Structures are given as structure tokens and as C-alpha cells.
Short mmCIF file of C-alpha atoms in Angstrom, two decimals:
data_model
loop_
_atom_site.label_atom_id
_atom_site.label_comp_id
_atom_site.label_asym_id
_atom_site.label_seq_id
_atom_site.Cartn_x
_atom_site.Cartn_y
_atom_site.Cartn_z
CA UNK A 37 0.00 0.00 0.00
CA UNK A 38 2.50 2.20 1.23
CA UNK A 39 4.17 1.83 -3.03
CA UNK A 40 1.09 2.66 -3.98
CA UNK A 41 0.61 6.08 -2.02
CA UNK A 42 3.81 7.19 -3.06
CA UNK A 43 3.34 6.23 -7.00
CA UNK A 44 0.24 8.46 -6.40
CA UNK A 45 1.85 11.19 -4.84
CA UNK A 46 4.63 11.10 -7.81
CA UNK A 47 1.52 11.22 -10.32
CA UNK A 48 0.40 14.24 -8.75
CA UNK A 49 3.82 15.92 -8.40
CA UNK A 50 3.56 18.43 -5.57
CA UNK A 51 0.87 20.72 -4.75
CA UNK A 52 -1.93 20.13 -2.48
CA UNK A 53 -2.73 16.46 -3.71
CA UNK A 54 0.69 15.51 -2.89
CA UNK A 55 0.39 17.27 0.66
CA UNK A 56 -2.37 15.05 1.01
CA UNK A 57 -0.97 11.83 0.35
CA UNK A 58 1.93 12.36 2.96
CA UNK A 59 -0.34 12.68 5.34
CA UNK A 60 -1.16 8.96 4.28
CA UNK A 61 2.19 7.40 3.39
CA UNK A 62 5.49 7.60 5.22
CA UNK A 63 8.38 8.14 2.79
CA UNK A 64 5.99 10.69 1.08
CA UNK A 65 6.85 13.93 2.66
CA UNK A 66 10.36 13.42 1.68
CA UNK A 67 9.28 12.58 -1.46
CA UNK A 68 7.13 15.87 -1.94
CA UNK A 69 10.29 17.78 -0.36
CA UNK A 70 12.50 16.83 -3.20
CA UNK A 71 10.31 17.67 -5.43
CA UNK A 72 9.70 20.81 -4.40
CA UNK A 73 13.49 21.56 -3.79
CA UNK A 74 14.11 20.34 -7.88
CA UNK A 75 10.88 22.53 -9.08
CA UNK A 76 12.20 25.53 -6.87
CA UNK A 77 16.15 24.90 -8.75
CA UNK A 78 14.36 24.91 -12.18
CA UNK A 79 12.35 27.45 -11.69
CA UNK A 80 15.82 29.95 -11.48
CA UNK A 81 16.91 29.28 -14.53
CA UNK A 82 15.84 31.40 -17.65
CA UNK A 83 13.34 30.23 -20.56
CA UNK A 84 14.91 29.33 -23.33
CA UNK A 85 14.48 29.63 -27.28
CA UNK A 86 14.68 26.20 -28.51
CA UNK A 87 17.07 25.19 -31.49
CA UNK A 88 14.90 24.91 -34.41
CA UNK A 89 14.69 27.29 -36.99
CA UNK A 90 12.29 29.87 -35.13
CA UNK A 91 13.03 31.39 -31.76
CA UNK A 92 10.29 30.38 -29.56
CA UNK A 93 8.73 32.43 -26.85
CA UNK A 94 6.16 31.52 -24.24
CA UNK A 95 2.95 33.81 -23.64
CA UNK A 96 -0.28 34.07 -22.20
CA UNK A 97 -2.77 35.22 -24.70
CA UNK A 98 -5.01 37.83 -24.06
CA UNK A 99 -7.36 35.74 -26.01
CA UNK A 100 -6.68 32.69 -23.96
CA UNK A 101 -5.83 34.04 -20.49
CA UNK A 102 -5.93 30.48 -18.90
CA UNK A 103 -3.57 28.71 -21.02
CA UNK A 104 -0.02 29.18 -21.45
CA UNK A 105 1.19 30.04 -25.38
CA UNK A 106 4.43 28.84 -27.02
CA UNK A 107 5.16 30.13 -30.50
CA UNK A 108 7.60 30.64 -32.88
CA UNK A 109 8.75 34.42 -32.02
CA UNK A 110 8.36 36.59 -35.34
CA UNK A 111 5.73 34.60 -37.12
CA UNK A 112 6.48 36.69 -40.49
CA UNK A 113 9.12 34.50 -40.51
CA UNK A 114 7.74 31.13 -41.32
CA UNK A 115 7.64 32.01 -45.01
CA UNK A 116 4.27 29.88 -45.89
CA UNK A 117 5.11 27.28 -43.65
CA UNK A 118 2.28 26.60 -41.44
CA UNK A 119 2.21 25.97 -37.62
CA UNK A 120 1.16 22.47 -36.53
CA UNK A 121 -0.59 22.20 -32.96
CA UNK A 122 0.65 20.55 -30.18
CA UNK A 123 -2.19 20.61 -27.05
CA UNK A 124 -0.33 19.48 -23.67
CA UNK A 125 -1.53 17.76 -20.41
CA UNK A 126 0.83 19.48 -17.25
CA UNK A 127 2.64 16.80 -15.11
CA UNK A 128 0.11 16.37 -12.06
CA UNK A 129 -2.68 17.74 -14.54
CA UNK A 130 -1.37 21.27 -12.17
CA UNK A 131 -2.55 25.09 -13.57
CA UNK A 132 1.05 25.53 -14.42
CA UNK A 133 1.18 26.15 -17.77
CA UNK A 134 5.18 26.73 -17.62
CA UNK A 135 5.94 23.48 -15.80
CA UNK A 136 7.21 22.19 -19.03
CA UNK A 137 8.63 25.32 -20.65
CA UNK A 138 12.04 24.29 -22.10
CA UNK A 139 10.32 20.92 -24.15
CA UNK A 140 7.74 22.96 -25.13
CA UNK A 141 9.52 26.12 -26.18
CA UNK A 142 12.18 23.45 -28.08
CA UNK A 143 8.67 22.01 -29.60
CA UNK A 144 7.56 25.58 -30.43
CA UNK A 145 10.81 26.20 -32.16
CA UNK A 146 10.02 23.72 -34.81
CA UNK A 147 6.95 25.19 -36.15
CA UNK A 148 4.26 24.34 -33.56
CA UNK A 149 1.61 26.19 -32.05
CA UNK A 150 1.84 24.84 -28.21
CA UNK A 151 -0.76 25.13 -25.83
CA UNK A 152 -0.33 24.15 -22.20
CA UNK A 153 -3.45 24.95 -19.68
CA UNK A 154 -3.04 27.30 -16.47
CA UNK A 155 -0.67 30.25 -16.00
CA UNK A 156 2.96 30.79 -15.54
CA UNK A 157 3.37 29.71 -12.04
CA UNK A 158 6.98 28.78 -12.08
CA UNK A 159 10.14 30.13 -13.32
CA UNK A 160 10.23 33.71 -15.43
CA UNK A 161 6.93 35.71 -15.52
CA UNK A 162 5.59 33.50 -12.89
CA UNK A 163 2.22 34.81 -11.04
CA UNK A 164 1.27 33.89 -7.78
CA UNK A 165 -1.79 30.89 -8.12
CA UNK A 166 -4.75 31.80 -6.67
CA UNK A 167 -6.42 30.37 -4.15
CA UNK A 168 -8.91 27.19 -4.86
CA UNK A 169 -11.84 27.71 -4.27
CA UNK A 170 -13.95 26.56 -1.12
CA UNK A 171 -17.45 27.56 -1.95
CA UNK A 172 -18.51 23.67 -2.28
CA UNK A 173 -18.07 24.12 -6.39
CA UNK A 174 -16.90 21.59 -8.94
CA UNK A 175 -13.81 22.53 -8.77
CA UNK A 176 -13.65 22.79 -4.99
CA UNK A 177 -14.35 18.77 -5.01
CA UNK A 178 -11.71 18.05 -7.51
CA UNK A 179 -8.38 16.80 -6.65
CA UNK A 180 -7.04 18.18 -9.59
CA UNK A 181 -6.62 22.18 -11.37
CA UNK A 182 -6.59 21.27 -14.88
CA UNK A 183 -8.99 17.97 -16.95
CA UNK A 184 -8.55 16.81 -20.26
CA UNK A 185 -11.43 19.57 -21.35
CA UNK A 186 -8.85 22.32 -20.74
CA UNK A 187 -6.30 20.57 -22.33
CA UNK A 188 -8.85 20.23 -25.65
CA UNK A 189 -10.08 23.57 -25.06
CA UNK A 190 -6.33 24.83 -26.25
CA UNK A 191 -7.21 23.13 -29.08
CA UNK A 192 -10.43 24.43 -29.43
CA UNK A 193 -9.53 28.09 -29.38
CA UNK A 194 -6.31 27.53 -31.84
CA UNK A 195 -8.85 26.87 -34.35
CA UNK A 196 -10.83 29.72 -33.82
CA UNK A 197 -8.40 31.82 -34.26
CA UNK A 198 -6.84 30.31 -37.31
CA UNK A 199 -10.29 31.54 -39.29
CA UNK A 200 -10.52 35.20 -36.80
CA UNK A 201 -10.44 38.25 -38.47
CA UNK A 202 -8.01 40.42 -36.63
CA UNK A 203 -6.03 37.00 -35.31
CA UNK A 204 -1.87 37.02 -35.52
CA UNK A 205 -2.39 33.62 -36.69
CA UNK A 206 -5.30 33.53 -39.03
CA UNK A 207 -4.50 31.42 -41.96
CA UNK A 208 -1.11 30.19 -40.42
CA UNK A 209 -2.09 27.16 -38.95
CA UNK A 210 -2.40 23.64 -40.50
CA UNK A 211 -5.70 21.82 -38.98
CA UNK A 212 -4.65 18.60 -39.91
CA UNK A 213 -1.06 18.91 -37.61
CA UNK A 214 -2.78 18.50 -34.38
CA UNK A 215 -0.97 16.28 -31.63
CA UNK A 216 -1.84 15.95 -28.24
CA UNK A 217 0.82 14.76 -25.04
CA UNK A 218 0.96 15.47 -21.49
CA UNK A 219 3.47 14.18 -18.63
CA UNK A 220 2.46 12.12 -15.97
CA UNK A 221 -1.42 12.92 -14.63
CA UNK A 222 -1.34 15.21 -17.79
CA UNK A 223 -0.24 11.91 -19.50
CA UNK A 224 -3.90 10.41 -18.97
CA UNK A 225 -5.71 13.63 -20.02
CA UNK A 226 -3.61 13.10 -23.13
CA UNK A 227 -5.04 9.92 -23.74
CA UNK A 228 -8.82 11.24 -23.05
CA UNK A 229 -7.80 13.87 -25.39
CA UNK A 230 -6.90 11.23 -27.77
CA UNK A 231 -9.98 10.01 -28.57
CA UNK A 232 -11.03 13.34 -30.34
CA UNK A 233 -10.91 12.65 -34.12
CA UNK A 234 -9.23 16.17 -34.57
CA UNK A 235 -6.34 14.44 -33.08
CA UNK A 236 -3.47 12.84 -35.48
CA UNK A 237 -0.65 11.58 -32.95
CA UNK A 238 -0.57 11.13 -29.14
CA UNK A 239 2.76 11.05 -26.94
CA UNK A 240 2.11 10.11 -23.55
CA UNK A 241 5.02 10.73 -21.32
CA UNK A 242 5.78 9.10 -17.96
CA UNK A 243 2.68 7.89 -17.93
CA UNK A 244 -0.60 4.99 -18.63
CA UNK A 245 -3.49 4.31 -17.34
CA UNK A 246 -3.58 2.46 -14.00
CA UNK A 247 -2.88 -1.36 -14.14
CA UNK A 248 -5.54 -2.16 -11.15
CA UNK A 249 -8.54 -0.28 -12.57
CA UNK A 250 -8.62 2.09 -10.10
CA UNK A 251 -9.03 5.80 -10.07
CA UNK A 252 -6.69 6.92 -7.65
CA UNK A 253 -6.40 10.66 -8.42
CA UNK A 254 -9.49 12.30 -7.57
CA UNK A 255 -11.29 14.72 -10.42
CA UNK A 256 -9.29 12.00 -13.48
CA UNK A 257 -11.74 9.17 -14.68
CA UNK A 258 -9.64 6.33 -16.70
CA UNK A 259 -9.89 2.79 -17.08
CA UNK A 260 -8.10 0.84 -19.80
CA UNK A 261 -11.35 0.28 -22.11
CA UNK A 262 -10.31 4.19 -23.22
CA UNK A 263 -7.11 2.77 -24.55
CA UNK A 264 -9.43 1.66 -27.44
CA UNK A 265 -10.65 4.84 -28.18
CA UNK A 266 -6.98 5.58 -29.20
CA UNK A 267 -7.52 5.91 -32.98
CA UNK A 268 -3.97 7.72 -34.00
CA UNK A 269 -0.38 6.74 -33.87
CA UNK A 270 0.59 6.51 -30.27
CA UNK A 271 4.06 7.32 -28.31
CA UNK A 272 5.06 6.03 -24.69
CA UNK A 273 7.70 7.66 -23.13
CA UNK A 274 8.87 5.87 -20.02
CA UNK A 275 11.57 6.86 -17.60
CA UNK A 276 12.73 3.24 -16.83
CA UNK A 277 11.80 0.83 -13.67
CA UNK A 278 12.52 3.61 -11.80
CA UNK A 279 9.20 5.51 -13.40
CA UNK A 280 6.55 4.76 -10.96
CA UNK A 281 4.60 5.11 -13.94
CA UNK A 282 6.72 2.13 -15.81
CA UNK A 283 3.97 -0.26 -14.86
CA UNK A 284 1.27 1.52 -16.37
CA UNK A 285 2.55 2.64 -19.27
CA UNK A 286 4.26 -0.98 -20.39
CA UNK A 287 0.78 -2.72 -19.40
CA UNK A 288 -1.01 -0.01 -21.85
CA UNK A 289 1.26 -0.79 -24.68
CA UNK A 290 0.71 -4.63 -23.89
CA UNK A 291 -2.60 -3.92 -24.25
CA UNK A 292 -2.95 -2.05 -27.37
CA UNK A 293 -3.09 -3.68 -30.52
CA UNK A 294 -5.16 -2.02 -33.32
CA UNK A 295 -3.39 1.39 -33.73
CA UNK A 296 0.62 2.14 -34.61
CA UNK A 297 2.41 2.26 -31.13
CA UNK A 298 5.78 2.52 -30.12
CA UNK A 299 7.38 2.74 -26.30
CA UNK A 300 10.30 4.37 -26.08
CA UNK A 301 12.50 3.84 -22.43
CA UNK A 302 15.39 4.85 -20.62
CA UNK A 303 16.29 5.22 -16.53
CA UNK A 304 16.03 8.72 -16.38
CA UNK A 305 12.94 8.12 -14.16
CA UNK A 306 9.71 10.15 -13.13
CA UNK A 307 10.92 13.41 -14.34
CA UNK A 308 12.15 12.19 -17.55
CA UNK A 309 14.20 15.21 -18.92
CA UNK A 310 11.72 17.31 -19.21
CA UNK A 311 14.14 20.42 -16.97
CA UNK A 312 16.95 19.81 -18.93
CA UNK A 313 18.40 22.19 -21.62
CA UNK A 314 16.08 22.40 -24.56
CA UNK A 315 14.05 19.71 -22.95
CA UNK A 316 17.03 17.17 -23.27
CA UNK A 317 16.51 13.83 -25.94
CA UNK A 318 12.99 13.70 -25.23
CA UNK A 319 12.24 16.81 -26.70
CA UNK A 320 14.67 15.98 -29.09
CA UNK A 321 12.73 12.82 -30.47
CA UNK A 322 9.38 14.22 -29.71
CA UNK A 323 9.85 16.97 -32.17
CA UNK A 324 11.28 13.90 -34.81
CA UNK A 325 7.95 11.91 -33.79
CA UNK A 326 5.28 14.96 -34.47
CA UNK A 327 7.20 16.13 -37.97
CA UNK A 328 6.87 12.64 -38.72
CA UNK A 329 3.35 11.62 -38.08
CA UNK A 330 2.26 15.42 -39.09
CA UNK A 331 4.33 16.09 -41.57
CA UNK A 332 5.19 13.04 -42.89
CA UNK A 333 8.82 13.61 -42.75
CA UNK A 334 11.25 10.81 -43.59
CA UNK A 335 14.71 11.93 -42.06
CA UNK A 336 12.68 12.43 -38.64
CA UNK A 337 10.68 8.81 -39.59
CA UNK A 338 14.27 7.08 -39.62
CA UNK A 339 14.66 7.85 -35.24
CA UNK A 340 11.48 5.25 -35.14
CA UNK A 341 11.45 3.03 -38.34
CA UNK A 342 13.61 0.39 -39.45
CA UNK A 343 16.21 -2.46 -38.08
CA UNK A 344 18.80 0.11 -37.65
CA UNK A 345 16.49 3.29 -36.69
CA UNK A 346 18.25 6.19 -34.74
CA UNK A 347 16.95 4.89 -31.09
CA UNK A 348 17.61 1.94 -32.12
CA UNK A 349 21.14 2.18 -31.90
CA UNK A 350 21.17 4.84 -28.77
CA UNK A 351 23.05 2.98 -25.92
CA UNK A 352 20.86 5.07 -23.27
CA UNK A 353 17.18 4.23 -25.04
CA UNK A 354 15.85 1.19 -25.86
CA UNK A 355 12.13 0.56 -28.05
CA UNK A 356 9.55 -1.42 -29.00
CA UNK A 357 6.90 -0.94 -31.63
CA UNK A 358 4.24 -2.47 -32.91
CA UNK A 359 2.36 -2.01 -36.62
CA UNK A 360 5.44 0.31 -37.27
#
């Protein structure tokens, strides 16, 4: 039991839920310590561009003032190329838009539109979160800030403003580039996200849907029949036995069977490598993934396909696929 509080708590990553489950599970408050002592470290350093071809910044849009922005800097720049759309689930499925800045900014430097739900809570530009509320509301019951609706709702507006009059990004944006991913907790919104047929790819990091049918993070609803619902190419990003989510995850690729899949795994645990610089190789091959299944790119395909594909060969990651 005591595994299982703490593989909760990591799910969560910090916050109030995580406060909770120490209360529950010794080993736990240490656990939420660390966490907050790496988040607090990270949180120093300064955003950063990305290294693809268009300086990325990160933005809340006036437009969209509960979701965090990331977008190619000058968009006069992308000379006809249009922005594909990435829509992301936060680690703990937390308000903090910015928890994920330097993937997403690397992801944004490529071309993508990416929309993260919440604020900038953490690192530069980061507002103080207000309170949650007590008045006996919806979200007063739930255990977590952010569902799989926000994370579509990113979507949602992108769209809108593709077609709006007045819009910086009317016309730029390619409706048929639309990916969704998410880290941990914002891993399962990803795949509830997934189902939506606007949806072309899925990357679920850290992540899968719980291997005893339970539900236990309050205000997230999954069970593994949604796997089926899963209509898209499909990436799992695991962080190695180490990845309290490595159960999960392996179990949900197991399990699926009638879509492209690949798993992709390496010990860099929980946290994957999402804080370091430019998001570290997971941004690296996440970016390869999306210009492949959204672009159809064939020098980014080669990282996934083939007896001697790029990870393939990588002493630190090993994967499997399946109809690939």
C-alpha cells in the first residue's frame, strides 16, 4: 500500500494532492520535499528559445488568459510554412502552464503552435496561483486544477483563431497537424484527449493508465477500455523501472493492438528530462515523432522506423513498436 501512495503522490507531483498523500504514506513527505526543492532549482533558470529554426517564446494570450502560449517568435518568418498544434496535459494535470517550458519552447521552435493549460506559475513571468476555491463548487471537489477539457479547449480556441479576423495567426495554422501529449497525470488527459478525431498523434510521457482499474487521483476518470478509443499513432515515453509510472505505461502498450504504437524507455525516471536544456533527448525525439506523423517527414521517420532506426542504436534508449 505504502508503493502505492507514493506512486500516487509522484503522479500528482507536488501541490496540495501531494500534501495530502503524505499525510497517508510515510516516505511521502520526503518525497514531496525533493520535489519541491528540484521545481524551486528549475524554476531559477531562464526560458529558453529552442534550437529549431524559429526562436520560440512563451505567452499568455489575451485571447486565452488560462492557457499558457508557445510560438515561434516573429511569425512573419515562417515564409508559408504553417504551424502544426501541439495541445499538452501538465505533469500532475497542475494550472502551471510553464511546468514544461524548455520541451515545449524546443517544440515551439520547430513550427508548432503549443498550448499548455493554467498560467505561468513557475520560473520567469511567474504569477502567484490563486487560491482554490472553497465555496462547495466543482472545482472545490476536484483533486485536480486542470482535466482533459482544458487541455482540448487549447485546441479548441487555436482553431478559432486560425479563421478570426483580426487573429496574428489567421491562416497560419495547419488543422490537420494536431498532436496531443501530457506528462504524468497530464499523461492520462492526453489519452482522453486522444480520442477526439481532430487528433493525429498522441505522446504520452511518464505515464498509462492504472494497471488495477482504479481511479486513484481524484477529479481523473480512466480505465483501460479508453485505450481503445486511441484511434492515431501513439508514443510512450517511459523513464525506466525507476518511473513509478513504468507499470502503467508498459501494461497499456501490452494492451494495445489495433493502432501504430511505439514505447520508447530509458532510466532517467519520473521526471524524464523534461528540466533539462532544450528539454534534453525527449524533446529531441518528440519533435522527430510529431514532424513525422504530421508532416510526414522521412529523415525524422528514420529515429522510429527500421532495423537500424536512430533509437535503435542509442546505448541510453531502448524501443519497442508495434504495426510500425
Amino acid at each position: 500500500m505504502r508503493n502505492g501512495f507514493l506512486a500516487l503522490g509522484i503522479m500528482l507531483l507536488g501541490g496540495t494532492a501531494l500534501a495530502q498523500v503524505a499525510q497517508n504514506a510515510p516516505g511521502a513527505a520526503d518525497l514531496a520535499k525533493r520535489e519541491a526543492e528540484i521545481r524551486a532549482a528549475a524554476a531559477k533558470l531562464p526560458d529558453t528559445p529552442g534550437t529549431g529554426p524559429f526562436a520560440a517564446i512563451k505567452e499568455v494570450d489575451p485571447t486565452l488568459p488560462d492557457h499558457v502560449v508557445y510560438r515561434p517568435a516573429d511569425l512573419s518568418k515562417l515564409d508559408g510554412k504553417k504551424l502544426g498544434i501541439l495541445i499538452w496535459g501538465n505533469g500532475g494535470c497542475r494550472d502551471d502552464g510553464a511546468s514544461a517550458r524548455f520541451h515545449l519552447a524546443q517544440i515551439a521552435s520547430h513550427g508548432y503552435l503549443v498550448i499548455a493549460p493554467g498560467n505561468v506559475l513557475s520560473g520567469p513571468g511567474a504569477v502567484t496561483a490563486p487560491p482554490r476555491p472553497t465555496d462547495g463548487s466543482v472545482a472545490t471537489r476536484e483533486g485536480v486544477a486542470t482535466t482533459w477539457l482544458d487541455v482540448l479547449a487549447g485546441l479548441d480556441w487555436a482553431l478559432i483563431e486560425n479563421g478570426r479576423e483580426g487573429s496574428r495567426y489567421k491562416g497560419l495554422i495547419d488543422p490537420a497537424q494536431v498532436a496531443v501529449a501530457g506528462h504524468s497525470c497530464g499523461g492520462l488527459q492526453a489519452i482522453q484527449a486522444g480520442a477526439d478525431k481532430r487528433i493525429k498523434t498522441v505522446i504520452v510521457h511518464n505515464s498509462g493508465v492504472f494497471t488495477d482499474g482504479t481511479n486513484p487521483i481524484k477529479g481523473v476518470t480512466v480505465d483501460k477500455s479508453m485505450l481503445k478509443s486511441l484511434h492515431t499513432p501513439t508514443l510512450y515515453v517511459l523513464g525506466g523501472k525507476g518511473d513509478v509510472a513504468w507499470p502503467n505505461g508498459t501494461d497499456d502498450y501490452a494492451k494495445i493492438a489495433h493502432i501504430p504504437v511505439a514505447l520508447v524507455d530509458a532510466d532517467v525516471g519520473h521526471g524524464g528530462t523534461f528540466r533539462e536544456a532544450n528539454g534534453g533527448d525527449v524533446a529531441r525525439f518528440s519533435v522527430d515523432w510529431l514532424n513525422w506523423q504530421l508532416r510526414g517527414d522521412k529523415a525524422a521517420a528514420k529515429r522510429f522506423t527500421g532495423k537500424d532506426c536512430g533509437l535503435c542504436s542509442d546505448p541510453k534508449w531502448k524501443i519497442e513498436r508495434k504495426r510500425i
